[in-house]
Amino acid sequence: ATDAIGKRACAPFLVGGTGLYLECVTEGYTLSDKMPDLEYRAHLETYSTPALYDMLIALRPDTTVDARNRNRVMRLLEKIHDGDEMPAGREARYDCLKLGVTWPREELRRRIDVRLERRLQEGMIEEVQGLLDRGATVEFLLKLGLEYRFITRYLMGEISTLEEMTQLLATAIKQFAKRQMIWFRRDPDIIWLDMAADPVGQAAKLITPFLESGSRP
């Protein structure tokens, strides 16, 4: 998509908070061309997370992966199984201007609460119920974003009240936002906009010369 936009002499914008995906594009990860073994993946799904970690330790005693991170443990087991253990290389394909948006901690927490309340009022619980009614599985919804995960648990009766679900979800989102900031703060190329002043004007003053310099979007 980025290449297609560039061919139209337009500049693509990548907007979002998923740091690894953004970094994959901006830093130019060289990804493996090996296809996953879906049968092996299904086999791994039958094990508990501690059992999967024990399997990984038996194969790679020096692993540093978090034993509680089921997805990471499974992915490492898959890579070992597929003979795909080379670390991802990097070969940047684009010139990128990185702009960051953030708020003071208390303001960020307030904005998260307001956004969550608005999404619930706009019908997100009904949206998730509709997905279930149309055949989406609980397992599928639990693998989506935090809102889908907690609302599904509420609809399934695992969380007893709407108030409890909202509190648990708000806490989880705030913890996720904290992890996002830890990730992005390690990137020295990000220019952080002053959200208390004129962030749009500040961004425009950075974007205009970047594009005029002939940088590859």
Short mmCIF file of C-alpha atoms in Angstrom, two decimals:
data_model
loop_
_atom_site.label_atom_id
_atom_site.label_comp_id
_atom_site.label_asym_id
_atom_site.label_seq_id
_atom_site.Cartn_x
_atom_site.Cartn_y
_atom_site.Cartn_z
CA ALA A 1 0.00 0.00 0.00
CA THR A 2 2.85 2.38 0.83
CA ASP A 3 4.48 1.76 -2.54
CA ALA A 4 1.20 2.27 -4.39
CA ILE A 5 0.57 5.57 -2.61
CA GLY A 6 4.08 6.75 -3.39
CA LYS A 7 3.61 6.00 -7.10
CA ARG A 8 0.68 8.43 -7.09
CA ALA A 9 3.06 11.15 -5.85
CA CYS A 10 1.29 11.19 -2.49
CA ALA A 11 2.73 10.81 0.99
CA PRO A 12 1.39 7.93 3.10
CA PHE A 13 0.72 8.44 6.79
CA LEU A 14 1.04 5.53 9.20
CA VAL A 15 -1.10 6.32 12.23
CA GLY A 16 -1.48 4.17 15.28
CA GLY A 17 -0.01 2.80 18.43
CA THR A 18 1.17 -0.65 17.44
CA GLY A 19 4.89 -0.03 17.76
CA LEU A 20 6.20 -3.26 16.28
CA TYR A 21 4.10 -2.92 13.11
CA LEU A 22 5.17 0.69 12.63
CA GLU A 23 8.81 -0.16 13.23
CA CYS A 24 8.59 -3.04 10.76
CA VAL A 25 7.83 -0.50 8.02
CA THR A 26 9.94 2.43 9.13
CA GLU A 27 13.04 0.36 9.88
CA GLY A 28 12.55 -2.08 7.00
CA TYR A 29 12.42 -5.49 8.64
CA THR A 30 13.50 -8.29 6.33
CA LEU A 31 10.93 -10.96 7.09
CA SER A 32 11.21 -14.69 6.62
CA ASP A 33 9.53 -16.27 3.61
CA LYS A 34 8.87 -19.53 5.44
CA MET A 35 5.21 -20.44 5.74
CA PRO A 36 3.89 -21.54 9.14
CA ASP A 37 3.01 -25.17 9.75
CA LEU A 38 -0.66 -24.83 10.69
CA GLU A 39 -0.95 -28.44 11.86
CA TYR A 40 1.94 -27.93 14.27
CA ARG A 41 0.40 -24.67 15.47
CA ALA A 42 -2.89 -26.46 16.17
CA HIS A 43 -0.93 -29.13 18.04
CA LEU A 44 0.74 -26.50 20.23
CA GLU A 45 -2.64 -24.92 21.02
CA THR A 46 -3.59 -28.09 22.90
CA TYR A 47 -0.94 -27.41 25.58
CA SER A 48 -1.08 -25.05 28.52
CA THR A 49 1.28 -22.08 28.59
CA PRO A 50 3.54 -23.60 31.30
CA ALA A 51 3.78 -26.83 29.30
CA LEU A 52 4.71 -24.89 26.17
CA TYR A 53 7.40 -23.04 28.09
CA ASP A 54 8.81 -26.32 29.38
CA MET A 55 8.99 -27.55 25.78
CA LEU A 56 10.84 -24.39 24.78
CA ILE A 57 13.29 -24.63 27.68
CA ALA A 58 14.07 -28.22 26.71
CA LEU A 59 15.02 -27.02 23.23
CA ARG A 60 16.56 -23.66 24.11
CA PRO A 61 17.66 -23.53 27.78
CA ASP A 62 19.09 -20.03 27.31
CA THR A 63 15.86 -18.46 26.08
CA THR A 64 14.94 -15.09 27.62
CA VAL A 65 11.30 -15.00 26.55
CA ASP A 66 8.69 -14.29 29.24
CA ALA A 67 7.29 -17.64 30.40
CA ARG A 68 3.80 -16.09 30.67
CA ASN A 69 3.74 -14.75 27.11
CA ARG A 70 1.93 -17.59 25.37
CA ASN A 71 2.11 -16.06 21.90
CA ARG A 72 5.86 -15.45 22.08
CA VAL A 73 6.56 -18.92 23.47
CA MET A 74 4.47 -20.57 20.76
CA ARG A 75 6.06 -18.49 18.02
CA LEU A 76 9.56 -19.49 19.14
CA LEU A 77 8.55 -23.15 19.17
CA GLU A 78 7.15 -22.75 15.66
CA LYS A 79 10.33 -21.11 14.41
CA ILE A 80 12.47 -23.89 15.85
CA HIS A 81 10.16 -26.47 14.29
CA ASP A 82 10.29 -24.71 10.89
CA GLY A 83 14.06 -24.17 10.96
CA ASP A 84 13.52 -20.42 10.90
CA GLU A 85 15.72 -19.13 13.70
CA MET A 86 17.57 -16.34 11.91
CA PRO A 87 16.87 -12.94 13.51
CA ALA A 88 15.00 -10.48 11.32
CA GLY A 89 17.35 -8.23 9.39
CA ARG A 90 16.72 -4.57 8.60
CA GLU A 91 16.96 -2.74 5.31
CA ALA A 92 15.21 0.63 5.35
CA ARG A 93 13.22 1.33 2.18
CA TYR A 94 11.72 4.68 3.10
CA ASP A 95 12.70 8.03 4.56
CA CYS A 96 10.37 8.61 7.49
CA LEU A 97 9.40 11.57 9.62
CA LYS A 98 8.25 10.30 13.00
CA LEU A 99 5.91 12.47 15.03
CA GLY A 100 4.73 11.44 18.49
CA VAL A 101 1.63 12.45 20.43
CA THR A 102 1.40 12.19 24.17
CA TRP A 103 -0.14 13.85 27.22
CA PRO A 104 0.80 14.25 30.87
CA ARG A 105 -0.01 11.07 32.78
CA GLU A 106 -3.17 12.26 34.55
CA GLU A 107 -4.56 13.87 31.39
CA LEU A 108 -3.89 10.68 29.44
CA ARG A 109 -5.71 8.61 32.05
CA ARG A 110 -8.68 11.00 31.91
CA ARG A 111 -8.81 10.86 28.11
CA ILE A 112 -8.74 7.04 28.20
CA ASP A 113 -11.72 7.02 30.58
CA VAL A 114 -13.67 9.48 28.41
CA ARG A 115 -12.92 7.55 25.21
CA LEU A 116 -13.93 4.23 26.77
CA GLU A 117 -17.19 5.62 28.11
CA ARG A 118 -17.98 7.09 24.68
CA ARG A 119 -17.30 3.80 22.90
CA LEU A 120 -19.58 1.93 25.29
CA GLN A 121 -22.33 4.53 24.88
CA GLU A 122 -22.01 4.33 21.09
CA GLY A 123 -22.86 0.63 21.16
CA MET A 124 -19.69 -1.42 21.40
CA ILE A 125 -21.28 -3.96 23.73
CA GLU A 126 -24.09 -4.39 21.22
CA GLU A 127 -21.51 -4.71 18.44
CA VAL A 128 -19.76 -7.58 20.21
CA GLN A 129 -23.08 -9.27 20.97
CA GLY A 130 -23.97 -8.95 17.30
CA LEU A 131 -20.73 -10.63 16.28
CA LEU A 132 -21.48 -13.51 18.63
CA ASP A 133 -25.02 -13.78 17.28
CA ARG A 134 -23.68 -13.97 13.72
CA GLY A 135 -21.33 -16.84 14.56
CA ALA A 136 -18.07 -15.29 15.72
CA THR A 137 -16.48 -17.60 18.26
CA VAL A 138 -15.52 -16.58 21.77
CA GLU A 139 -11.97 -17.74 21.06
CA PHE A 140 -11.77 -15.41 18.05
CA LEU A 141 -13.06 -12.37 19.95
CA LEU A 142 -10.72 -12.97 22.88
CA LYS A 143 -7.77 -12.62 20.49
CA LEU A 144 -8.84 -9.18 19.30
CA GLY A 145 -8.23 -5.84 21.02
CA LEU A 146 -8.73 -5.20 24.70
CA GLU A 147 -12.28 -3.87 24.33
CA TYR A 148 -13.45 -6.98 22.47
CA ARG A 149 -11.71 -9.22 24.98
CA PHE A 150 -13.23 -7.71 28.10
CA ILE A 151 -16.69 -7.18 26.63
CA THR A 152 -16.77 -10.81 25.50
CA ARG A 153 -15.84 -11.97 28.98
CA TYR A 154 -18.65 -9.77 30.36
CA LEU A 155 -21.19 -11.15 27.91
CA MET A 156 -20.09 -14.71 28.73
CA GLY A 157 -20.65 -14.07 32.43
CA GLU A 158 -16.99 -14.25 33.43
CA ILE A 159 -17.23 -10.62 34.62
CA SER A 160 -20.37 -10.14 36.66
CA THR A 161 -21.29 -6.46 36.20
CA LEU A 162 -20.90 -3.73 33.61
CA GLU A 163 -19.25 -1.53 36.22
CA GLU A 164 -16.63 -4.15 37.04
CA MET A 165 -15.97 -4.78 33.35
CA THR A 166 -15.52 -1.06 32.69
CA GLN A 167 -13.09 -0.67 35.57
CA LEU A 168 -11.04 -3.72 34.56
CA LEU A 169 -10.97 -2.62 30.92
CA ALA A 170 -9.96 0.95 31.77
CA THR A 171 -7.08 -0.35 33.89
CA ALA A 172 -5.93 -2.68 31.12
CA ILE A 173 -5.98 0.13 28.54
CA LYS A 174 -3.93 2.38 30.84
CA GLN A 175 -1.38 -0.38 31.37
CA PHE A 176 -1.21 -0.91 27.60
CA ALA A 177 -0.71 2.83 27.05
CA LYS A 178 2.18 2.75 29.52
CA ARG A 179 3.82 -0.11 27.61
CA GLN A 180 3.33 1.82 24.37
CA MET A 181 5.18 4.82 25.76
CA ILE A 182 8.04 2.67 27.03
CA TRP A 183 8.37 1.26 23.51
CA PHE A 184 8.25 4.61 21.71
CA ARG A 185 10.45 6.48 24.15
CA ARG A 186 13.40 4.33 23.13
CA ASP A 187 13.25 5.69 19.56
CA PRO A 188 15.43 8.84 19.38
CA ASP A 189 14.03 9.75 15.94
CA ILE A 190 10.52 10.50 17.22
CA ILE A 191 9.76 14.22 17.52
CA TRP A 192 7.22 14.71 20.28
CA LEU A 193 4.54 17.31 19.60
CA ASP A 194 3.56 19.77 22.31
CA MET A 195 -0.10 18.91 22.80
CA ALA A 196 -0.64 21.84 25.18
CA ALA A 197 0.43 24.38 22.54
CA ASP A 198 -0.19 24.06 18.77
CA PRO A 199 0.54 20.46 17.77
CA VAL A 200 -1.00 20.82 14.31
CA GLY A 201 1.07 23.89 13.53
CA GLN A 202 4.21 22.25 14.91
CA ALA A 203 3.57 19.16 12.80
CA ALA A 204 2.98 21.24 9.66
CA LYS A 205 6.29 23.05 10.14
CA LEU A 206 8.05 19.68 10.26
CA ILE A 207 6.11 17.94 7.49
CA THR A 208 6.39 20.68 4.86
CA PRO A 209 10.20 20.86 4.70
CA PHE A 210 10.42 17.08 4.96
CA LEU A 211 8.31 16.67 1.82
CA GLU A 212 10.00 19.55 0.02
CA SER A 213 13.39 18.01 0.62
CA GLY A 214 12.49 15.21 -1.77
CA SER A 215 12.52 12.54 0.92
CA ARG A 216 11.05 9.23 -0.14
CA PRO A 217 7.69 8.80 1.63
#
